[in-house]
């Protein structure tokens, strides 16, 4: 089917991450086919690089926790000794005596372990941004980023941040064109989510472990699972449903050092390790902390079944009509307009319910929808979108994590660190305030000064195609310098919106 270059420009900016040099011309022959061809059973492409998988990161995290435990022990032991010693130049408050070389070595080992994990996560983010800047599969990449944000975890908390790269690579990207229930189950059971929402601390009060110590439920995962990940606040559930789901989820956890079975360990430790049932991607089910009994959630009763009980409830929530309705609207709001048309939402919802939550069918419905191809851009780019699309327009990619991190910090979207379980906001009101635009202008000037592009006019035409307005075209053409011309392009309404 014949398509105009306008459709190609719309596809690359709205469905994708922006046009690279020559890309509008290449896609113009079949913009819909360009997007449809990226909907593959294997999911979205992965960033390039040699990164640790979840199993390896679990081992590193256990080592870090062990070192942290030894440091805390050293601090407790040092406190009374410091209080009794004669006045002398004191170590920093709460730190072990520098004269204890073993304590110092342990503290340094803990710091090294934390730094290594943090640096590795930063390199993962750089690799993700490089993929965004260079990929030919812009729709698949935006689709994956949407689901990573919809099922968000955050590096603002170190424990979850330690796993955020693995979470996106192993729990999100492989499942984004499969069934939603498989995607959400992989997400909820990943260590990043379990640590972010404190599920690993949740103990059934009447479980074997709960009966031995004063421990109780943590409802964070259950609440966000219902409110943000599936049916939504208007989905018809009650606080009682949240509590029942939290009881069903007790036992969902991650490996710890005590799970390493050793004949020399005390009998109680060996018994607790034996009750840890390993699952995929660093997940562990602990039968000894699981709340026994049947659970009733949203009117349906689930018999006692250990791990399978919580999984059955989650799958039913994923299949619930309220989930299809809420997430269809969120998809439409992300890809097309802050206030999407009811007709578009209805099309996506019909595809969702008719296919049993097959996200490939939902993606195809989005590509097929006439609302997707309206030429007027209605979405303001997030800072990450803005930076990635600028690199794409210039035919470059981010080279170092530090300037990328600083730019995103300045613009209010630090790497892998959304401020709450709701994820990053997604409307013009959130990203187009006066201060935000000043920060974008400052970064645009820096990017323009560093750019090697010889012809700003050509950059503008290749990046926006028919979306390039006459006013912006003239401003770029009449600029007094190449950096000024590129700055005007990057700050133009056509470039800031998608």
Short mmCIF file of C-alpha atoms in Angstrom, two decimals:
data_model
loop_
_atom_site.label_atom_id
_atom_site.label_comp_id
_atom_site.label_asym_id
_atom_site.label_seq_id
_atom_site.Cartn_x
_atom_site.Cartn_y
_atom_site.Cartn_z
CA UNK A 1 0.00 0.00 0.00
CA UNK A 2 1.41 3.38 -1.03
CA UNK A 3 2.29 5.72 1.83
CA UNK A 4 3.58 9.27 1.93
CA UNK A 5 6.80 10.42 3.61
CA UNK A 6 4.53 12.06 6.18
CA UNK A 7 3.46 8.63 7.42
CA UNK A 8 7.10 7.63 7.67
CA UNK A 9 7.91 10.72 9.73
CA UNK A 10 4.92 10.04 11.98
CA UNK A 11 5.89 6.38 12.42
CA UNK A 12 9.49 7.15 13.31
CA UNK A 13 8.68 9.91 15.80
CA UNK A 14 5.44 8.65 17.35
CA UNK A 15 5.91 4.89 17.30
CA UNK A 16 9.69 5.01 17.34
CA UNK A 17 12.41 7.14 18.92
CA UNK A 18 13.03 9.60 16.10
CA UNK A 19 14.48 9.45 12.60
CA UNK A 20 18.12 8.83 11.79
CA UNK A 21 19.71 10.26 8.63
CA UNK A 22 18.04 8.69 5.60
CA UNK A 23 15.55 6.70 7.68
CA UNK A 24 12.42 8.56 6.58
CA UNK A 25 13.24 7.78 2.96
CA UNK A 26 13.83 4.11 3.76
CA UNK A 27 10.62 3.72 5.77
CA UNK A 28 8.40 5.75 3.41
CA UNK A 29 7.68 2.79 1.16
CA UNK A 30 5.75 1.02 3.93
CA UNK A 31 5.62 2.74 7.34
CA UNK A 32 3.03 0.32 8.72
CA UNK A 33 5.08 -2.63 7.53
CA UNK A 34 8.13 -1.10 9.22
CA UNK A 35 6.32 -1.21 12.57
CA UNK A 36 4.54 -4.54 12.01
CA UNK A 37 7.81 -6.25 11.15
CA UNK A 38 9.17 -5.49 14.61
CA UNK A 39 6.41 -7.40 16.43
CA UNK A 40 8.29 -10.65 16.99
CA UNK A 41 7.68 -13.56 19.37
CA UNK A 42 11.18 -13.25 20.81
CA UNK A 43 10.39 -9.78 22.13
CA UNK A 44 12.37 -6.57 21.84
CA UNK A 45 16.08 -6.41 20.90
CA UNK A 46 18.62 -6.42 23.71
CA UNK A 47 21.32 -3.80 24.35
CA UNK A 48 24.81 -4.83 23.29
CA UNK A 49 27.40 -5.71 25.90
CA UNK A 50 28.59 -8.38 28.28
CA UNK A 51 26.52 -7.93 31.42
CA UNK A 52 25.89 -10.18 34.38
CA UNK A 53 22.66 -12.15 34.37
CA UNK A 54 20.30 -12.32 37.32
CA UNK A 55 21.87 -15.46 38.80
CA UNK A 56 25.31 -13.83 38.77
CA UNK A 57 23.95 -10.60 40.23
CA UNK A 58 22.21 -12.55 43.02
CA UNK A 59 25.56 -14.05 43.97
CA UNK A 60 27.18 -10.59 43.93
CA UNK A 61 24.35 -9.15 45.98
CA UNK A 62 24.61 -11.94 48.56
CA UNK A 63 28.34 -11.22 48.87
CA UNK A 64 27.59 -7.53 49.30
CA UNK A 65 25.01 -8.25 52.00
CA UNK A 66 27.43 -10.55 53.80
CA UNK A 67 30.09 -7.84 53.81
CA UNK A 68 27.52 -5.29 54.99
CA UNK A 69 26.55 -7.60 57.86
CA UNK A 70 30.17 -7.91 58.94
CA UNK A 71 30.62 -4.14 58.82
CA UNK A 72 27.56 -3.65 61.04
CA UNK A 73 28.96 -6.22 63.45
CA UNK A 74 32.28 -4.37 63.52
CA UNK A 75 30.51 -1.09 64.28
CA UNK A 76 28.59 -2.61 67.17
CA UNK A 77 31.76 -4.14 68.57
CA UNK A 78 33.71 -0.91 68.17
CA UNK A 79 31.17 1.32 69.91
CA UNK A 80 31.83 0.30 73.55
CA UNK A 81 35.57 0.10 72.99
CA UNK A 82 35.60 3.63 71.59
CA UNK A 83 33.57 4.90 74.53
CA UNK A 84 36.03 3.42 77.06
CA UNK A 85 39.24 4.49 75.33
CA UNK A 86 41.21 7.58 76.29
CA UNK A 87 40.58 10.77 74.27
CA UNK A 88 42.34 10.58 70.93
CA UNK A 89 41.68 11.49 67.32
CA UNK A 90 38.50 9.53 66.75
CA UNK A 91 37.35 7.67 63.68
CA UNK A 92 34.24 8.89 61.91
CA UNK A 93 31.07 8.32 63.97
CA UNK A 94 29.86 4.76 63.77
CA UNK A 95 33.01 3.52 62.04
CA UNK A 96 35.26 0.77 63.42
CA UNK A 97 38.65 1.70 64.82
CA UNK A 98 41.09 2.26 61.96
CA UNK A 99 43.61 0.23 63.98
CA UNK A 100 41.59 -2.91 63.27
CA UNK A 101 42.85 -3.87 59.80
CA UNK A 102 40.27 -6.63 59.36
CA UNK A 103 37.41 -4.23 60.03
CA UNK A 104 38.86 -1.70 57.61
CA UNK A 105 39.31 -4.39 54.96
CA UNK A 106 35.72 -5.53 55.36
CA UNK A 107 34.43 -1.99 55.09
CA UNK A 108 36.45 -1.40 51.93
CA UNK A 109 35.26 -4.71 50.47
CA UNK A 110 31.66 -3.66 51.04
CA UNK A 111 32.26 -0.29 49.40
CA UNK A 112 33.98 -1.96 46.46
CA UNK A 113 31.11 -4.42 46.00
CA UNK A 114 28.54 -1.63 46.04
CA UNK A 115 30.57 0.47 43.62
CA UNK A 116 31.02 -2.43 41.21
CA UNK A 117 27.28 -3.10 41.13
CA UNK A 118 26.47 0.59 40.67
CA UNK A 119 28.99 1.03 37.88
CA UNK A 120 27.77 -2.07 36.09
CA UNK A 121 24.18 -0.79 36.26
CA UNK A 122 25.31 2.56 34.87
CA UNK A 123 26.96 0.83 31.92
CA UNK A 124 23.72 -1.09 31.33
CA UNK A 125 21.87 2.20 31.08
CA UNK A 126 24.44 3.55 28.65
CA UNK A 127 24.06 0.44 26.50
CA UNK A 128 20.28 0.88 26.54
CA UNK A 129 20.60 4.51 25.41
CA UNK A 130 23.06 3.48 22.70
CA UNK A 131 20.57 0.90 21.46
CA UNK A 132 17.88 3.57 21.38
CA UNK A 133 20.12 5.92 19.42
CA UNK A 134 21.09 3.38 16.76
CA UNK A 135 18.39 0.72 16.45
CA UNK A 136 16.38 0.17 13.28
CA UNK A 137 13.62 -1.26 15.51
CA UNK A 138 12.41 1.95 17.08
CA UNK A 139 8.85 0.74 17.61
CA UNK A 140 9.96 -2.41 19.43
CA UNK A 141 12.27 -0.32 21.59
CA UNK A 142 9.58 2.21 22.53
CA UNK A 143 7.16 -0.66 23.21
CA UNK A 144 9.70 -2.27 25.57
CA UNK A 145 10.38 1.03 27.34
CA UNK A 146 6.65 1.52 27.84
CA UNK A 147 6.28 -1.82 29.61
CA UNK A 148 9.41 -1.29 31.67
CA UNK A 149 7.87 1.94 32.93
CA UNK A 150 4.38 0.49 33.39
CA UNK A 151 5.86 -2.27 35.59
CA UNK A 152 8.47 0.00 37.06
CA UNK A 153 11.32 -0.65 39.48
CA UNK A 154 13.77 2.02 40.54
CA UNK A 155 17.49 2.37 41.12
CA UNK A 156 16.67 5.12 43.61
CA UNK A 157 16.68 2.20 46.05
CA UNK A 158 20.03 0.40 45.90
CA UNK A 159 18.62 -3.08 46.53
CA UNK A 160 16.31 -2.95 43.51
CA UNK A 161 18.75 -0.86 41.51
CA UNK A 162 21.26 -3.67 41.76
CA UNK A 163 18.94 -5.74 39.56
CA UNK A 164 17.29 -3.13 37.34
CA UNK A 165 19.37 -3.91 34.25
CA UNK A 166 18.75 -7.64 34.56
CA UNK A 167 15.06 -6.94 35.19
CA UNK A 168 14.64 -5.07 31.94
CA UNK A 169 16.73 -7.53 29.92
CA UNK A 170 15.32 -10.76 31.33
CA UNK A 171 11.83 -10.04 32.68
CA UNK A 172 10.60 -7.31 30.33
CA UNK A 173 12.15 -7.41 26.87
CA UNK A 174 11.62 -11.12 26.09
CA UNK A 175 7.90 -10.92 26.98
CA UNK A 176 6.70 -7.62 25.50
CA UNK A 177 5.08 -9.26 22.47
CA UNK A 178 3.80 -12.31 24.36
CA UNK A 179 0.84 -12.66 26.70
CA UNK A 180 0.51 -9.99 29.33
CA UNK A 181 0.01 -12.54 32.10
CA UNK A 182 3.44 -14.02 31.32
CA UNK A 183 5.04 -10.57 31.25
CA UNK A 184 3.54 -9.48 34.56
CA UNK A 185 4.38 -12.80 36.25
CA UNK A 186 8.02 -12.54 35.13
CA UNK A 187 8.11 -8.95 36.39
CA UNK A 188 6.52 -9.58 39.79
CA UNK A 189 8.76 -12.57 40.55
CA UNK A 190 12.03 -10.88 39.57
CA UNK A 191 14.38 -9.88 42.43
CA UNK A 192 14.24 -6.23 41.30
CA UNK A 193 10.49 -6.05 41.95
CA UNK A 194 10.58 -8.19 45.09
CA UNK A 195 13.24 -5.92 46.61
CA UNK A 196 11.77 -2.66 45.34
CA UNK A 197 8.42 -3.32 46.97
CA UNK A 198 9.83 -5.14 50.04
CA UNK A 199 8.11 -8.43 49.27
CA UNK A 200 11.13 -10.42 50.43
CA UNK A 201 10.38 -9.15 53.97
CA UNK A 202 6.75 -10.25 54.01
CA UNK A 203 6.01 -13.11 56.39
CA UNK A 204 2.73 -14.88 56.94
CA UNK A 205 1.78 -14.36 60.60
CA UNK A 206 0.51 -17.93 60.88
CA UNK A 207 3.31 -19.50 58.83
CA UNK A 208 6.00 -21.65 60.39
CA UNK A 209 8.41 -18.70 60.43
CA UNK A 210 5.79 -16.21 61.57
CA UNK A 211 4.86 -18.33 64.55
CA UNK A 212 8.49 -18.26 65.74
CA UNK A 213 9.06 -14.53 65.54
CA UNK A 214 7.17 -11.25 65.58
CA UNK A 215 6.87 -10.79 61.82
CA UNK A 216 4.03 -9.81 59.57
CA UNK A 217 2.71 -9.00 56.15
CA UNK A 218 4.09 -6.37 53.83
CA UNK A 219 1.34 -5.31 51.44
CA UNK A 220 3.41 -3.14 49.08
CA UNK A 221 3.67 -5.62 46.21
CA UNK A 222 0.06 -6.74 46.52
CA UNK A 223 -1.18 -3.14 46.51
CA UNK A 224 0.86 -2.04 43.49
CA UNK A 225 0.12 -5.30 41.70
CA UNK A 226 -3.57 -4.42 41.83
CA UNK A 227 -3.50 -0.63 41.62
CA UNK A 228 -0.69 -0.05 39.12
CA UNK A 229 0.10 -3.30 37.34
CA UNK A 230 -3.32 -4.80 36.65
CA UNK A 231 -6.94 -3.74 37.37
CA UNK A 232 -6.27 -0.24 38.71
CA UNK A 233 -7.77 1.79 41.52
CA UNK A 234 -11.17 1.74 39.78
CA UNK A 235 -11.06 -1.99 39.19
CA UNK A 236 -13.48 -2.89 41.96
CA UNK A 237 -11.12 -4.34 44.58
CA UNK A 238 -11.11 -3.55 48.29
CA UNK A 239 -8.48 -3.23 51.00
CA UNK A 240 -9.52 -6.71 52.07
CA UNK A 241 -8.57 -7.99 48.61
CA UNK A 242 -5.15 -6.37 48.94
CA UNK A 243 -4.59 -8.08 52.29
CA UNK A 244 -5.72 -11.44 50.96
CA UNK A 245 -3.39 -11.10 47.97
CA UNK A 246 -0.54 -10.12 50.28
CA UNK A 247 -1.14 -13.32 52.26
CA UNK A 248 -1.09 -15.37 49.07
CA UNK A 249 2.21 -13.76 48.03
CA UNK A 250 4.05 -14.56 51.25
CA UNK A 251 6.99 -16.77 50.47
CA UNK A 252 7.90 -14.93 47.24
CA UNK A 253 11.51 -14.02 47.84
CA UNK A 254 15.09 -14.05 46.60
CA UNK A 255 18.06 -16.28 47.48
CA UNK A 256 20.15 -15.49 50.55
CA UNK A 257 23.40 -16.80 51.95
CA UNK A 258 21.53 -19.24 54.22
CA UNK A 259 20.10 -20.99 51.15
CA UNK A 260 23.57 -22.34 50.40
CA UNK A 261 23.30 -25.80 51.86
CA UNK A 262 26.35 -26.83 53.84
CA UNK A 263 26.54 -29.97 56.00
CA UNK A 264 28.47 -28.07 58.64
CA UNK A 265 25.74 -25.49 59.14
CA UNK A 266 23.33 -25.76 62.09
CA UNK A 267 20.36 -28.05 61.64
CA UNK A 268 17.88 -25.14 61.72
CA UNK A 269 19.72 -23.32 58.91
CA UNK A 270 19.78 -26.49 56.80
CA UNK A 271 16.06 -26.99 57.42
CA UNK A 272 15.25 -23.41 56.35
CA UNK A 273 17.37 -23.79 53.21
CA UNK A 274 15.54 -26.98 52.32
CA UNK A 275 12.24 -25.07 52.36
CA UNK A 276 13.44 -22.57 49.71
CA UNK A 277 12.09 -23.64 46.32
CA UNK A 278 14.16 -22.00 43.53
CA UNK A 279 12.43 -20.63 40.45
CA UNK A 280 13.47 -18.71 37.32
CA UNK A 281 15.65 -15.59 37.24
CA UNK A 282 16.64 -15.47 40.90
CA UNK A 283 13.18 -16.14 42.32
CA UNK A 284 12.75 -18.30 45.43
CA UNK A 285 9.56 -19.51 47.10
CA UNK A 286 9.87 -20.01 50.86
CA UNK A 287 7.22 -22.39 52.10
CA UNK A 288 8.09 -21.70 55.74
CA UNK A 289 6.97 -18.05 55.51
CA UNK A 290 3.89 -18.66 53.32
CA UNK A 291 0.58 -17.94 55.03
CA UNK A 292 -1.45 -21.17 55.02
CA UNK A 293 -5.06 -21.42 53.95
CA UNK A 294 -7.40 -20.46 51.14
CA UNK A 295 -7.59 -16.86 49.93
CA UNK A 296 -10.50 -14.91 48.45
CA UNK A 297 -9.67 -12.08 46.05
CA UNK A 298 -12.29 -10.08 44.15
CA UNK A 299 -14.95 -12.66 44.90
CA UNK A 300 -13.03 -15.75 43.83
CA UNK A 301 -11.64 -18.26 46.30
CA UNK A 302 -8.24 -19.84 45.69
CA UNK A 303 -7.42 -23.04 47.62
CA UNK A 304 -4.19 -23.41 49.51
CA UNK A 305 -1.53 -24.31 46.96
CA UNK A 306 1.70 -22.67 48.06
CA UNK A 307 3.44 -20.83 45.23
CA UNK A 308 0.70 -21.70 42.74
CA UNK A 309 -1.90 -19.82 44.80
CA UNK A 310 -0.34 -16.39 44.28
CA UNK A 311 0.44 -17.17 40.66
CA UNK A 312 -3.19 -18.13 39.98
CA UNK A 313 -4.46 -14.89 41.49
CA UNK A 314 -1.99 -12.81 39.48
CA UNK A 315 -2.94 -14.52 36.23
CA UNK A 316 -6.62 -13.86 36.92
CA UNK A 317 -5.87 -10.20 37.64
CA UNK A 318 -3.93 -10.01 34.38
CA UNK A 319 -6.92 -11.43 32.48
CA UNK A 320 -9.47 -9.18 34.19
CA UNK A 321 -11.43 -6.82 31.89
CA UNK A 322 -10.45 -3.85 34.07
CA UNK A 323 -6.79 -4.58 33.34
CA UNK A 324 -7.43 -4.54 29.60
CA UNK A 325 -9.32 -1.26 29.85
CA UNK A 326 -6.79 0.54 32.04
CA UNK A 327 -3.66 -0.53 30.21
CA UNK A 328 -5.22 0.04 26.79
CA UNK A 329 -5.83 3.63 27.77
CA UNK A 330 -2.32 3.98 29.13
CA UNK A 331 -0.90 2.65 25.85
CA UNK A 332 -2.99 5.08 23.83
CA UNK A 333 -1.95 7.96 26.09
CA UNK A 334 1.72 7.11 25.73
CA UNK A 335 1.85 6.54 21.99
CA UNK A 336 -0.70 9.00 20.61
CA UNK A 337 -2.03 11.71 22.94
CA UNK A 338 -2.21 12.65 26.61
CA UNK A 339 -6.00 12.49 26.31
CA UNK A 340 -6.50 9.76 23.71
CA UNK A 341 -9.68 9.32 21.75
CA UNK A 342 -12.17 6.80 23.18
CA UNK A 343 -12.24 5.11 19.78
CA UNK A 344 -8.52 4.33 19.93
CA UNK A 345 -8.77 3.04 23.49
CA UNK A 346 -11.73 0.86 22.47
CA UNK A 347 -9.76 -0.63 19.55
CA UNK A 348 -6.85 -1.55 21.80
CA UNK A 349 -9.14 -2.92 24.49
CA UNK A 350 -10.97 -5.06 21.93
CA UNK A 351 -7.68 -6.46 20.66
CA UNK A 352 -6.59 -7.17 24.24
CA UNK A 353 -9.75 -8.95 25.35
CA UNK A 354 -10.28 -10.72 22.03
CA UNK A 355 -6.79 -12.21 22.08
CA UNK A 356 -6.63 -13.05 25.77
CA UNK A 357 -4.03 -10.41 26.49
CA UNK A 358 -1.75 -11.16 23.52
CA UNK A 359 0.41 -8.03 23.42
CA UNK A 360 1.44 -8.72 19.82
CA UNK A 361 -2.20 -8.37 18.80
CA UNK A 362 -2.51 -5.18 20.85
CA UNK A 363 0.58 -3.77 19.15
CA UNK A 364 -0.82 -4.60 15.73
CA UNK A 365 -4.09 -2.90 16.63
CA UNK A 366 -2.14 0.22 17.59
CA UNK A 367 -0.30 0.24 14.26
CA UNK A 368 -3.55 -0.33 12.34
CA UNK A 369 -5.53 2.38 14.16
CA UNK A 370 -6.20 5.51 12.06
CA UNK A 371 -5.66 7.68 15.16
CA UNK A 372 -2.03 6.56 15.23
CA UNK A 373 -1.39 8.24 11.86
CA UNK A 374 -2.78 11.71 12.45
CA UNK A 375 0.06 14.04 11.40
CA UNK A 376 -0.25 16.55 14.25
CA UNK A 377 2.19 15.62 17.06
CA UNK A 378 0.45 15.55 20.43
CA UNK A 379 3.10 14.20 22.84
CA UNK A 380 5.97 16.11 24.47
CA UNK A 381 9.14 14.07 24.59
CA UNK A 382 10.50 13.01 27.95
CA UNK A 383 14.11 14.03 28.61
CA UNK A 384 15.26 10.52 27.70
CA UNK A 385 13.29 10.63 24.44
CA UNK A 386 14.70 14.07 23.69
CA UNK A 387 18.31 13.03 24.18
CA UNK A 388 17.95 9.78 22.25
CA UNK A 389 16.13 11.44 19.36
CA UNK A 390 18.81 14.14 19.18
CA UNK A 391 21.50 11.51 18.85
CA UNK A 392 19.44 9.80 16.18
CA UNK A 393 19.03 13.06 14.26
CA UNK A 394 22.80 13.58 14.34
CA UNK A 395 23.61 9.96 13.52
CA UNK A 396 25.54 9.59 16.77
CA UNK A 397 25.17 7.75 20.06
CA UNK A 398 26.06 8.56 23.69
CA UNK A 399 29.67 7.61 24.35
CA UNK A 400 30.03 8.00 28.11
CA UNK A 401 27.66 7.52 31.00
CA UNK A 402 28.66 10.59 33.04
CA UNK A 403 27.47 13.33 30.64
CA UNK A 404 24.37 11.29 29.85
CA UNK A 405 23.60 10.84 33.53
CA UNK A 406 24.18 14.51 34.29
CA UNK A 407 21.96 15.67 31.43
CA UNK A 408 19.12 13.44 32.59
CA UNK A 409 19.58 14.54 36.20
CA UNK A 410 19.44 18.19 35.12
CA UNK A 411 16.27 17.58 33.14
CA UNK A 412 14.58 15.61 35.91
CA UNK A 413 14.74 12.00 34.67
CA UNK A 414 17.75 10.33 36.31
CA UNK A 415 18.79 6.96 34.84
CA UNK A 416 16.74 3.94 35.94
CA UNK A 417 15.32 5.98 38.83
CA UNK A 418 11.62 6.87 38.55
CA UNK A 419 10.44 8.59 41.72
CA UNK A 420 7.67 6.16 42.66
CA UNK A 421 6.09 2.83 41.68
CA UNK A 422 3.88 4.77 39.26
CA UNK A 423 6.90 5.15 36.95
CA UNK A 424 7.80 8.24 34.97
CA UNK A 425 4.95 10.62 34.16
CA UNK A 426 3.92 10.88 30.55
CA UNK A 427 2.14 14.16 29.86
CA UNK A 428 3.10 17.61 28.56
CA UNK A 429 2.28 19.11 31.96
CA UNK A 430 5.02 17.00 33.52
CA UNK A 431 7.80 17.82 31.07
CA UNK A 432 7.08 21.19 29.38
CA UNK A 433 7.34 23.66 32.26
CA UNK A 434 9.49 26.81 31.89
CA UNK A 435 12.37 25.49 33.99
CA UNK A 436 12.37 22.19 32.12
CA UNK A 437 12.59 23.99 28.79
CA UNK A 438 15.53 26.06 30.03
CA UNK A 439 17.34 22.85 30.97
CA UNK A 440 16.63 21.43 27.52
CA UNK A 441 17.92 24.61 25.92
CA UNK A 442 21.17 24.42 27.88
CA UNK A 443 21.71 20.79 26.85
CA UNK A 444 20.80 21.57 23.23
CA UNK A 445 23.50 24.24 23.11
CA UNK A 446 26.07 21.80 24.44
CA UNK A 447 25.00 19.09 22.00
CA UNK A 448 25.07 21.54 19.11
CA UNK A 449 28.55 22.77 20.04
CA UNK A 450 29.85 19.19 20.03
CA UNK A 451 28.02 18.05 16.90
CA UNK A 452 30.04 17.21 13.81
CA UNK A 453 27.11 17.65 11.42
CA UNK A 454 28.18 19.74 8.43
CA UNK A 455 24.77 20.92 7.27
CA UNK A 456 22.05 21.80 9.81
CA UNK A 457 19.52 22.20 7.01
CA UNK A 458 20.09 18.60 5.99
CA UNK A 459 19.85 17.45 9.60
CA UNK A 460 16.51 19.20 10.00
CA UNK A 461 15.09 17.77 6.78
CA UNK A 462 16.26 14.23 7.59
CA UNK A 463 15.07 14.32 11.20
CA UNK A 464 11.59 15.75 10.58
CA UNK A 465 10.82 15.23 6.90
CA UNK A 466 7.41 16.72 6.02
CA UNK A 467 6.88 17.55 9.70
CA UNK A 468 9.46 20.35 9.39
CA UNK A 469 7.49 23.60 9.41
CA UNK A 470 8.40 26.59 7.32
CA UNK A 471 9.08 28.78 10.33
CA UNK A 472 11.57 26.32 11.79
CA UNK A 473 13.14 25.67 8.39
CA UNK A 474 13.78 29.39 7.89
CA UNK A 475 15.10 29.82 11.43
CA UNK A 476 17.61 27.01 10.92
CA UNK A 477 18.62 28.29 7.49
CA UNK A 478 19.13 31.88 8.68
CA UNK A 479 21.04 31.06 11.87
CA UNK A 480 24.38 32.80 12.21
CA UNK A 481 26.30 29.62 13.05
CA UNK A 482 26.02 25.88 12.84
CA UNK A 483 25.60 25.46 16.63
CA UNK A 484 22.89 28.12 16.67
CA UNK A 485 21.08 26.42 13.79
CA UNK A 486 21.15 23.02 15.49
CA UNK A 487 20.03 24.52 18.80
CA UNK A 488 17.05 26.12 17.07
CA UNK A 489 16.22 22.77 15.48
CA UNK A 490 16.42 20.80 18.73
CA UNK A 491 14.24 23.33 20.57
CA UNK A 492 11.67 23.66 17.81
CA UNK A 493 8.09 22.55 18.56
CA UNK A 494 8.33 19.92 15.83
CA UNK A 495 11.40 18.34 17.42
CA UNK A 496 10.21 18.62 21.03
CA UNK A 497 7.00 16.81 20.20
CA UNK A 498 6.32 13.44 18.68
#
